[in-house]
């Protein structure tokens, strides 16, 4: 079996991997305080693009400087307390930070699985080999298959479309030449008005020889500020199935059906996923999720890694007070949250475990790729 075929068969793009971490789940079920398995974070709140669908624009909070010392201290703390994976994916474009390459290398050195989500245009070609050798996955946020629409949707110049394509090609080439075990993919955030770009992007991903294209819903806040009409998604099933038909042995196209066809609704009321999966803003702010970064959600803020080490924040009563509140009847995720958060699939699974709807069992399937990015 080729490496690419294995990637296609074992990558999870519409689901979760929490069931592969049964020991930590058992501790949580017993009420023990556990370290997160995965942490998503940004190294800055800055971004060189202005994507139409950007949720980060809704989550302004006090900017603090994420220095190399702060970032390295965080990575050391994460490894020490038992975090398994760190992805530089959050409310800023982490390649705007001068420390991005050193941070990826240092995290890998500390035994963490490392990943990067990026628009990609600022990546330096001379740094790609070093970076790819340390990453578990590299995901390009790429929400259109045609240059004019790319510029309109992602808030950049048309020339950035071509620049990024050359970088993607170089990454694919380096991976193959060095047989690196890194997954290279594209992610499209689908708002209803972008539906014309689904098929062009599916074709482009195939031409670029990336491992996958994932087509995901667009999250909105609890006030619907981005104006996503979730009812429209139901009209696109034929187009999304056509896009998936471009999959081959070496290339997977996958729509996140469980969220796209959810109508933006949750079936759980409490948020149980946070102990397994927290997020950190590019300002250094630690919060349960990116939807709660905004300063108006201050009561949910656990601390800031610029001011306090992550290990101290994780051990603090404030951190666990927030987690306990989200898991209590005082909180209702159906009313108090934006739509379809990053932890949504983990939340569904944890909810079913907690309510006794399912039993904790070791999965019978093969171990998936990126197992520590739950």
CSV table of C-alpha atoms in Angstrom, one decimal:
chain,number,residue,atom,x,y,z
A,1,UNK,CA,0.0,0.0,0.0
A,2,UNK,CA,1.4,3.4,-1.0
A,3,UNK,CA,1.7,6.1,1.6
A,4,UNK,CA,-0.8,8.3,-0.2
A,5,UNK,CA,-3.4,5.5,-0.4
A,6,UNK,CA,-2.9,4.9,3.3
A,7,UNK,CA,-3.5,8.6,3.9
A,8,UNK,CA,-6.8,8.4,2.0
A,9,UNK,CA,-8.0,5.4,3.9
A,10,UNK,CA,-7.1,6.6,7.4
A,11,UNK,CA,-7.5,10.3,7.5
A,12,UNK,CA,-10.5,11.6,9.4
A,13,UNK,CA,-12.0,14.8,8.0
A,14,UNK,CA,-15.5,14.6,9.4
A,15,UNK,CA,-15.4,13.2,12.9
A,16,UNK,CA,-13.1,13.0,15.9
A,17,UNK,CA,-10.4,10.8,17.3
A,18,UNK,CA,-11.2,11.1,21.1
A,19,UNK,CA,-12.1,7.4,21.2
A,20,UNK,CA,-8.4,6.6,20.5
A,21,UNK,CA,-7.5,8.3,23.9
A,22,UNK,CA,-9.4,6.1,26.2
A,23,UNK,CA,-7.0,6.4,29.2
A,24,UNK,CA,-7.5,10.1,29.3
A,25,UNK,CA,-11.2,9.8,28.7
A,26,UNK,CA,-11.5,7.4,31.6
A,27,UNK,CA,-9.7,9.8,33.9
A,28,UNK,CA,-12.1,12.6,32.8
A,29,UNK,CA,-15.1,10.4,33.5
A,30,UNK,CA,-13.8,9.8,37.0
A,31,UNK,CA,-13.7,13.6,37.5
A,32,UNK,CA,-9.9,13.8,37.4
A,33,UNK,CA,-8.2,17.0,36.1
A,34,UNK,CA,-6.5,16.1,32.7
A,35,UNK,CA,-4.2,17.9,30.3
A,36,UNK,CA,-5.7,18.8,26.9
A,37,UNK,CA,-4.8,16.3,24.2
A,38,UNK,CA,-4.8,19.0,21.5
A,39,UNK,CA,-4.3,22.7,21.6
A,40,UNK,CA,-5.0,25.1,18.7
A,41,UNK,CA,-3.3,28.4,18.9
A,42,UNK,CA,-2.0,31.3,16.8
A,43,UNK,CA,1.3,33.0,17.2
A,44,UNK,CA,-0.2,36.4,16.4
A,45,UNK,CA,-3.6,38.0,15.8
A,46,UNK,CA,-2.3,39.7,12.6
A,47,UNK,CA,-3.3,38.5,9.2
A,48,UNK,CA,-2.3,39.5,5.7
A,49,UNK,CA,-5.7,38.4,4.2
A,50,UNK,CA,-9.2,39.7,4.9
A,51,UNK,CA,-11.3,36.6,4.3
A,52,UNK,CA,-15.1,37.2,3.9
A,53,UNK,CA,-15.8,34.4,6.3
A,54,UNK,CA,-13.2,35.1,9.0
A,55,UNK,CA,-14.5,34.4,12.5
A,56,UNK,CA,-11.4,35.9,14.0
A,57,UNK,CA,-12.6,39.4,13.1
A,58,UNK,CA,-15.4,38.9,15.6
A,59,UNK,CA,-13.1,37.9,18.4
A,60,UNK,CA,-11.0,41.0,19.1
A,61,UNK,CA,-9.2,40.9,22.5
A,62,UNK,CA,-6.2,42.7,24.0
A,63,UNK,CA,-3.2,42.1,21.8
A,64,UNK,CA,0.0,41.1,23.6
A,65,UNK,CA,3.4,40.3,22.1
A,66,UNK,CA,4.0,36.5,21.6
A,67,UNK,CA,7.8,36.5,21.8
A,68,UNK,CA,10.0,33.6,21.1
A,69,UNK,CA,10.6,33.1,24.8
A,70,UNK,CA,6.8,33.0,25.5
A,71,UNK,CA,6.2,30.6,22.7
A,72,UNK,CA,9.0,28.2,23.7
A,73,UNK,CA,7.9,28.3,27.4
A,74,UNK,CA,4.4,27.4,26.3
A,75,UNK,CA,5.7,24.4,24.2
A,76,UNK,CA,7.8,23.2,27.1
A,77,UNK,CA,4.8,23.4,29.5
A,78,UNK,CA,2.5,21.7,27.0
A,79,UNK,CA,4.9,18.8,26.6
A,80,UNK,CA,5.6,18.5,30.4
A,81,UNK,CA,1.9,18.3,31.4
A,82,UNK,CA,1.0,15.8,28.8
A,83,UNK,CA,-0.4,17.7,25.8
A,84,UNK,CA,0.1,15.6,22.7
A,85,UNK,CA,-0.4,17.9,19.8
A,86,UNK,CA,-0.3,21.7,19.0
A,87,UNK,CA,-1.6,23.1,15.8
A,88,UNK,CA,-0.9,26.7,14.8
A,89,UNK,CA,-4.5,27.3,13.7
A,90,UNK,CA,-6.5,30.0,15.4
A,91,UNK,CA,-7.5,33.7,15.1
A,92,UNK,CA,-4.4,34.9,13.3
A,93,UNK,CA,-2.1,34.0,10.5
A,94,UNK,CA,0.9,32.4,12.3
A,95,UNK,CA,3.2,32.8,9.3
A,96,UNK,CA,3.1,36.6,10.1
A,97,UNK,CA,5.2,35.7,13.2
A,98,UNK,CA,9.0,35.7,12.7
A,99,UNK,CA,9.1,32.7,15.1
A,100,UNK,CA,6.9,30.3,13.1
A,101,UNK,CA,9.7,28.0,11.9
A,102,UNK,CA,11.6,27.9,15.2
A,103,UNK,CA,8.3,27.2,17.0
A,104,UNK,CA,7.5,24.2,14.8
A,105,UNK,CA,10.9,22.7,15.2
A,106,UNK,CA,11.1,23.3,18.9
A,107,UNK,CA,7.7,21.8,19.5
A,108,UNK,CA,8.7,18.7,17.5
A,109,UNK,CA,11.9,18.5,19.5
A,110,UNK,CA,9.9,18.5,22.7
A,111,UNK,CA,7.9,15.5,21.5
A,112,UNK,CA,4.7,17.3,20.4
A,113,UNK,CA,2.9,16.5,17.2
A,114,UNK,CA,2.9,19.9,15.3
A,115,UNK,CA,0.6,21.2,12.6
A,116,UNK,CA,0.1,24.4,10.7
A,117,UNK,CA,-3.0,25.9,9.0
A,118,UNK,CA,-2.1,28.9,6.8
A,119,UNK,CA,-3.1,30.8,3.7
A,120,UNK,CA,0.5,30.0,2.7
A,121,UNK,CA,1.5,33.0,0.7
A,122,UNK,CA,4.1,34.2,3.2
A,123,UNK,CA,5.9,30.8,3.6
A,124,UNK,CA,9.5,31.0,2.7
A,125,UNK,CA,10.8,28.5,0.2
A,126,UNK,CA,14.1,28.1,1.9
A,127,UNK,CA,12.4,27.1,5.1
A,128,UNK,CA,9.9,24.6,3.6
A,129,UNK,CA,12.1,21.5,4.0
A,130,UNK,CA,12.9,22.1,7.6
A,131,UNK,CA,9.2,22.9,8.3
A,132,UNK,CA,7.8,19.9,6.5
A,133,UNK,CA,10.2,17.5,8.3
A,134,UNK,CA,8.6,18.5,11.6
A,135,UNK,CA,4.9,18.7,10.7
A,136,UNK,CA,2.2,16.1,11.1
A,137,UNK,CA,0.0,18.1,8.7
A,138,UNK,CA,0.1,21.3,6.7
A,139,UNK,CA,-3.3,22.7,5.7
A,140,UNK,CA,-3.7,25.5,3.2
A,141,UNK,CA,-6.8,27.6,3.7
A,142,UNK,CA,-7.8,28.0,0.1
A,143,UNK,CA,-11.4,28.8,-0.5
A,144,UNK,CA,-11.7,29.2,-4.3
A,145,UNK,CA,-10.4,27.4,-7.4
A,146,UNK,CA,-10.2,30.5,-9.6
A,147,UNK,CA,-7.9,33.5,-9.1
A,148,UNK,CA,-10.5,36.3,-9.3
A,149,UNK,CA,-12.9,34.6,-6.9
A,150,UNK,CA,-10.0,33.6,-4.7
A,151,UNK,CA,-9.1,37.3,-4.3
A,152,UNK,CA,-12.7,38.3,-3.7
A,153,UNK,CA,-13.3,35.6,-1.1
A,154,UNK,CA,-10.0,35.7,0.7
A,155,UNK,CA,-9.5,39.5,0.6
A,156,UNK,CA,-6.1,39.6,-1.2
A,157,UNK,CA,-4.6,40.2,-4.6
A,158,UNK,CA,-5.1,37.8,-7.5
A,159,UNK,CA,-1.3,37.3,-7.7
A,160,UNK,CA,-1.5,35.7,-4.3
A,161,UNK,CA,-3.4,32.9,-5.8
A,162,UNK,CA,-0.5,32.1,-8.1
A,163,UNK,CA,2.1,32.6,-5.5
A,164,UNK,CA,0.4,30.2,-3.1
A,165,UNK,CA,0.0,27.6,-5.8
A,166,UNK,CA,3.7,27.6,-6.4
A,167,UNK,CA,4.4,27.2,-2.7
A,168,UNK,CA,1.9,24.3,-2.6
A,169,UNK,CA,3.7,22.6,-5.5
A,170,UNK,CA,7.0,23.0,-3.8
A,171,UNK,CA,5.7,21.5,-0.6
A,172,UNK,CA,4.3,18.5,-2.5
A,173,UNK,CA,7.6,18.1,-4.3
A,174,UNK,CA,9.7,18.3,-1.1
A,175,UNK,CA,7.5,15.8,0.7
A,176,UNK,CA,7.8,13.3,-2.1
A,177,UNK,CA,11.5,13.7,-2.7
A,178,UNK,CA,12.2,13.2,1.0
A,179,UNK,CA,9.4,10.7,1.8
A,180,UNK,CA,8.2,12.9,4.7
A,181,UNK,CA,5.3,11.6,6.7
A,182,UNK,CA,3.4,14.9,6.5
A,183,UNK,CA,-0.2,15.3,5.1
A,184,UNK,CA,-0.6,18.3,2.8
A,185,UNK,CA,-4.2,19.4,2.2
A,186,UNK,CA,-6.5,22.2,1.2
A,187,UNK,CA,-9.4,23.5,3.2
A,188,UNK,CA,-12.4,25.4,1.7
A,189,UNK,CA,-14.7,27.3,4.0
A,190,UNK,CA,-18.0,27.2,2.2
A,191,UNK,CA,-20.4,30.0,2.5
A,192,UNK,CA,-23.5,29.6,0.3
A,193,UNK,CA,-22.3,32.3,-2.1
A,194,UNK,CA,-19.1,30.4,-2.8
A,195,UNK,CA,-20.7,27.3,-4.2
A,196,UNK,CA,-19.5,28.1,-7.7
A,197,UNK,CA,-15.9,27.5,-6.5
A,198,UNK,CA,-16.4,23.9,-5.2
A,199,UNK,CA,-15.8,22.0,-8.4
A,200,UNK,CA,-13.0,24.3,-9.7
A,201,UNK,CA,-11.2,23.8,-6.4
A,202,UNK,CA,-11.7,20.0,-6.4
A,203,UNK,CA,-10.1,19.9,-9.8
A,204,UNK,CA,-7.3,22.2,-8.8
A,205,UNK,CA,-6.5,20.1,-5.7
A,206,UNK,CA,-6.1,17.0,-7.9
A,207,UNK,CA,-3.8,18.9,-10.3
A,208,UNK,CA,-1.6,20.1,-7.4
A,209,UNK,CA,-1.4,16.5,-6.1
A,210,UNK,CA,-2.2,17.4,-2.5
A,211,UNK,CA,-3.4,14.6,-0.2
A,212,UNK,CA,-6.9,16.0,0.3
A,213,UNK,CA,-9.4,18.8,0.0
A,214,UNK,CA,-11.9,19.3,2.8
A,215,UNK,CA,-15.0,21.4,2.3
A,216,UNK,CA,-16.4,22.7,5.6
A,217,UNK,CA,-19.2,24.8,6.8
A,218,UNK,CA,-18.8,28.4,7.9
A,219,UNK,CA,-19.2,29.1,11.6
A,220,UNK,CA,-21.1,32.1,12.7
A,221,UNK,CA,-21.4,33.8,16.1
A,222,UNK,CA,-24.5,33.6,18.3
A,223,UNK,CA,-25.8,36.9,16.8
A,224,UNK,CA,-25.3,35.7,13.2
A,225,UNK,CA,-22.9,38.6,12.3
A,226,UNK,CA,-21.5,36.8,9.3
A,227,UNK,CA,-25.0,36.2,7.9
A,228,UNK,CA,-24.6,32.5,7.1
A,229,UNK,CA,-27.9,31.0,5.8
A,230,UNK,CA,-27.5,27.3,7.0
A,231,UNK,CA,-30.7,26.3,5.2
A,232,UNK,CA,-28.9,26.9,1.8
A,233,UNK,CA,-26.4,24.1,2.4
A,234,UNK,CA,-29.1,21.5,1.9
A,235,UNK,CA,-29.4,22.7,-1.8
A,236,UNK,CA,-25.8,21.8,-2.5
A,237,UNK,CA,-25.6,18.1,-1.9
A,238,UNK,CA,-25.3,17.2,-5.5
A,239,UNK,CA,-22.5,19.6,-6.1
A,240,UNK,CA,-20.6,18.4,-3.0
A,241,UNK,CA,-21.1,14.8,-4.1
A,242,UNK,CA,-19.7,15.7,-7.5
A,243,UNK,CA,-16.7,17.3,-5.9
A,244,UNK,CA,-16.1,14.1,-3.8
A,245,UNK,CA,-16.2,12.1,-7.1
A,246,UNK,CA,-12.8,13.6,-8.0
A,247,UNK,CA,-11.2,11.5,-5.2
A,248,UNK,CA,-8.6,9.0,-6.3
A,249,UNK,CA,-6.3,6.5,-4.6
A,250,UNK,CA,-4.0,9.4,-3.9
A,251,UNK,CA,-6.4,12.3,-3.4
A,252,UNK,CA,-9.4,12.6,-1.1
A,253,UNK,CA,-12.1,15.2,-1.5
A,254,UNK,CA,-14.4,15.2,1.6
A,255,UNK,CA,-17.3,17.5,2.6
A,256,UNK,CA,-17.9,17.8,6.3
A,257,UNK,CA,-21.5,16.4,5.9
A,258,UNK,CA,-22.3,16.1,9.6
A,259,UNK,CA,-21.9,19.9,10.1
A,260,UNK,CA,-23.0,21.1,6.6
A,261,UNK,CA,-26.3,19.3,7.0
A,262,UNK,CA,-26.8,20.1,10.7
A,263,UNK,CA,-28.7,23.3,10.1
A,264,UNK,CA,-26.2,24.9,12.5
A,265,UNK,CA,-27.8,23.1,15.4
A,266,UNK,CA,-26.4,21.2,18.4
A,267,UNK,CA,-28.0,18.3,20.1
A,268,UNK,CA,-26.1,18.8,23.4
A,269,UNK,CA,-26.5,21.5,25.9
A,270,UNK,CA,-23.4,21.3,28.1
A,271,UNK,CA,-19.8,21.7,26.7
A,272,UNK,CA,-17.8,18.6,27.8
A,273,UNK,CA,-15.0,18.8,25.2
A,274,UNK,CA,-12.9,21.6,26.6
A,275,UNK,CA,-10.7,19.5,29.0
A,276,UNK,CA,-9.5,17.6,25.9
A,277,UNK,CA,-9.2,20.5,23.5
A,278,UNK,CA,-8.6,24.2,24.3
A,279,UNK,CA,-7.6,27.2,22.1
A,280,UNK,CA,-5.2,30.0,22.5
A,281,UNK,CA,-5.6,33.4,20.7
A,282,UNK,CA,-2.7,35.0,18.9
A,283,UNK,CA,-2.7,37.5,21.8
A,284,UNK,CA,-1.8,34.7,24.2
A,285,UNK,CA,-5.2,34.5,25.7
A,286,UNK,CA,-6.2,31.0,26.8
A,287,UNK,CA,-10.0,30.2,26.4
A,288,UNK,CA,-12.3,27.2,26.0
A,289,UNK,CA,-12.6,27.9,22.3
A,290,UNK,CA,-12.1,30.6,19.7
A,291,UNK,CA,-15.7,31.6,19.9
A,292,UNK,CA,-15.1,33.0,23.4
A,293,UNK,CA,-11.9,35.0,22.7
A,294,UNK,CA,-13.8,38.3,22.4
A,295,UNK,CA,-13.3,40.6,25.4
A,296,UNK,CA,-17.0,40.6,26.1
A,297,UNK,CA,-16.6,36.9,27.2
A,298,UNK,CA,-14.0,37.8,29.9
A,299,UNK,CA,-15.6,35.5,32.5
A,300,UNK,CA,-14.5,32.5,30.3
A,301,UNK,CA,-10.9,33.6,30.0
A,302,UNK,CA,-8.5,31.4,31.8
A,303,UNK,CA,-5.3,33.5,31.6
A,304,UNK,CA,-2.7,34.7,29.2
A,305,UNK,CA,0.6,32.8,28.4
A,306,UNK,CA,2.4,36.1,27.9
A,307,UNK,CA,1.8,36.9,31.6
A,308,UNK,CA,1.7,33.5,33.1
A,309,UNK,CA,3.1,30.1,32.1
A,310,UNK,CA,0.6,27.7,30.6
A,311,UNK,CA,1.4,25.2,33.3
A,312,UNK,CA,0.4,27.6,36.0
A,313,UNK,CA,-2.8,28.5,34.1
A,314,UNK,CA,-3.7,24.9,33.6
A,315,UNK,CA,-3.2,24.2,37.3
A,316,UNK,CA,-5.2,27.3,38.4
A,317,UNK,CA,-8.6,27.2,40.0
A,318,UNK,CA,-9.7,29.8,37.4
A,319,UNK,CA,-9.0,27.3,34.5
A,320,UNK,CA,-11.1,24.5,36.1
A,321,UNK,CA,-13.8,26.9,37.3
A,322,UNK,CA,-14.5,27.8,33.7
A,323,UNK,CA,-14.5,24.2,32.6
A,324,UNK,CA,-16.8,23.2,35.4
A,325,UNK,CA,-19.2,26.1,34.5
A,326,UNK,CA,-19.4,25.0,30.9
A,327,UNK,CA,-20.2,21.5,32.0
A,328,UNK,CA,-23.0,22.6,34.4
A,329,UNK,CA,-26.7,23.3,33.9
A,330,UNK,CA,-25.9,27.0,34.2
A,331,UNK,CA,-24.6,26.9,30.7
A,332,UNK,CA,-26.5,26.1,27.5
A,333,UNK,CA,-24.4,25.6,24.4
A,334,UNK,CA,-27.6,25.7,22.2
A,335,UNK,CA,-28.3,29.3,23.3
A,336,UNK,CA,-25.0,30.7,24.5
A,337,UNK,CA,-22.6,29.7,21.7
A,338,UNK,CA,-22.0,30.5,18.1
A,339,UNK,CA,-22.6,27.8,15.5
A,340,UNK,CA,-20.7,24.6,15.1
A,341,UNK,CA,-17.5,25.2,17.1
A,342,UNK,CA,-14.2,23.5,16.6
A,343,UNK,CA,-14.9,21.1,19.4
A,344,UNK,CA,-18.3,20.2,18.1
A,345,UNK,CA,-17.6,16.5,17.2
A,346,UNK,CA,-15.6,16.0,20.4
A,347,UNK,CA,-18.5,17.5,22.3
A,348,UNK,CA,-21.0,15.2,20.8
A,349,UNK,CA,-19.0,12.1,21.7
A,350,UNK,CA,-18.2,13.4,25.3
A,351,UNK,CA,-21.9,14.2,25.7
A,352,UNK,CA,-23.0,10.7,24.7
A,353,UNK,CA,-20.4,9.1,27.0
A,354,UNK,CA,-21.5,11.3,30.0
A,355,UNK,CA,-25.1,10.6,29.4
A,356,UNK,CA,-24.6,6.9,29.1
A,357,UNK,CA,-25.8,6.8,25.5
A,358,UNK,CA,-22.6,5.0,24.4
A,359,UNK,CA,-19.9,3.0,26.1
A,360,UNK,CA,-16.2,3.7,26.0
A,361,UNK,CA,-14.7,1.1,23.7
A,362,UNK,CA,-11.5,0.7,21.9
A,363,UNK,CA,-12.2,1.3,18.2
A,364,UNK,CA,-11.9,-1.7,15.8
A,365,UNK,CA,-10.7,0.4,12.9
A,366,UNK,CA,-7.1,1.0,12.0
A,367,UNK,CA,-5.4,3.8,13.9
A,368,UNK,CA,-6.1,7.0,11.9
A,369,UNK,CA,-3.6,9.6,10.8
A,370,UNK,CA,-3.1,12.6,13.0
A,371,UNK,CA,-4.4,10.7,16.0
A,372,UNK,CA,-3.3,13.4,18.5
A,373,UNK,CA,-5.2,16.1,16.7
A,374,UNK,CA,-8.6,15.0,18.1
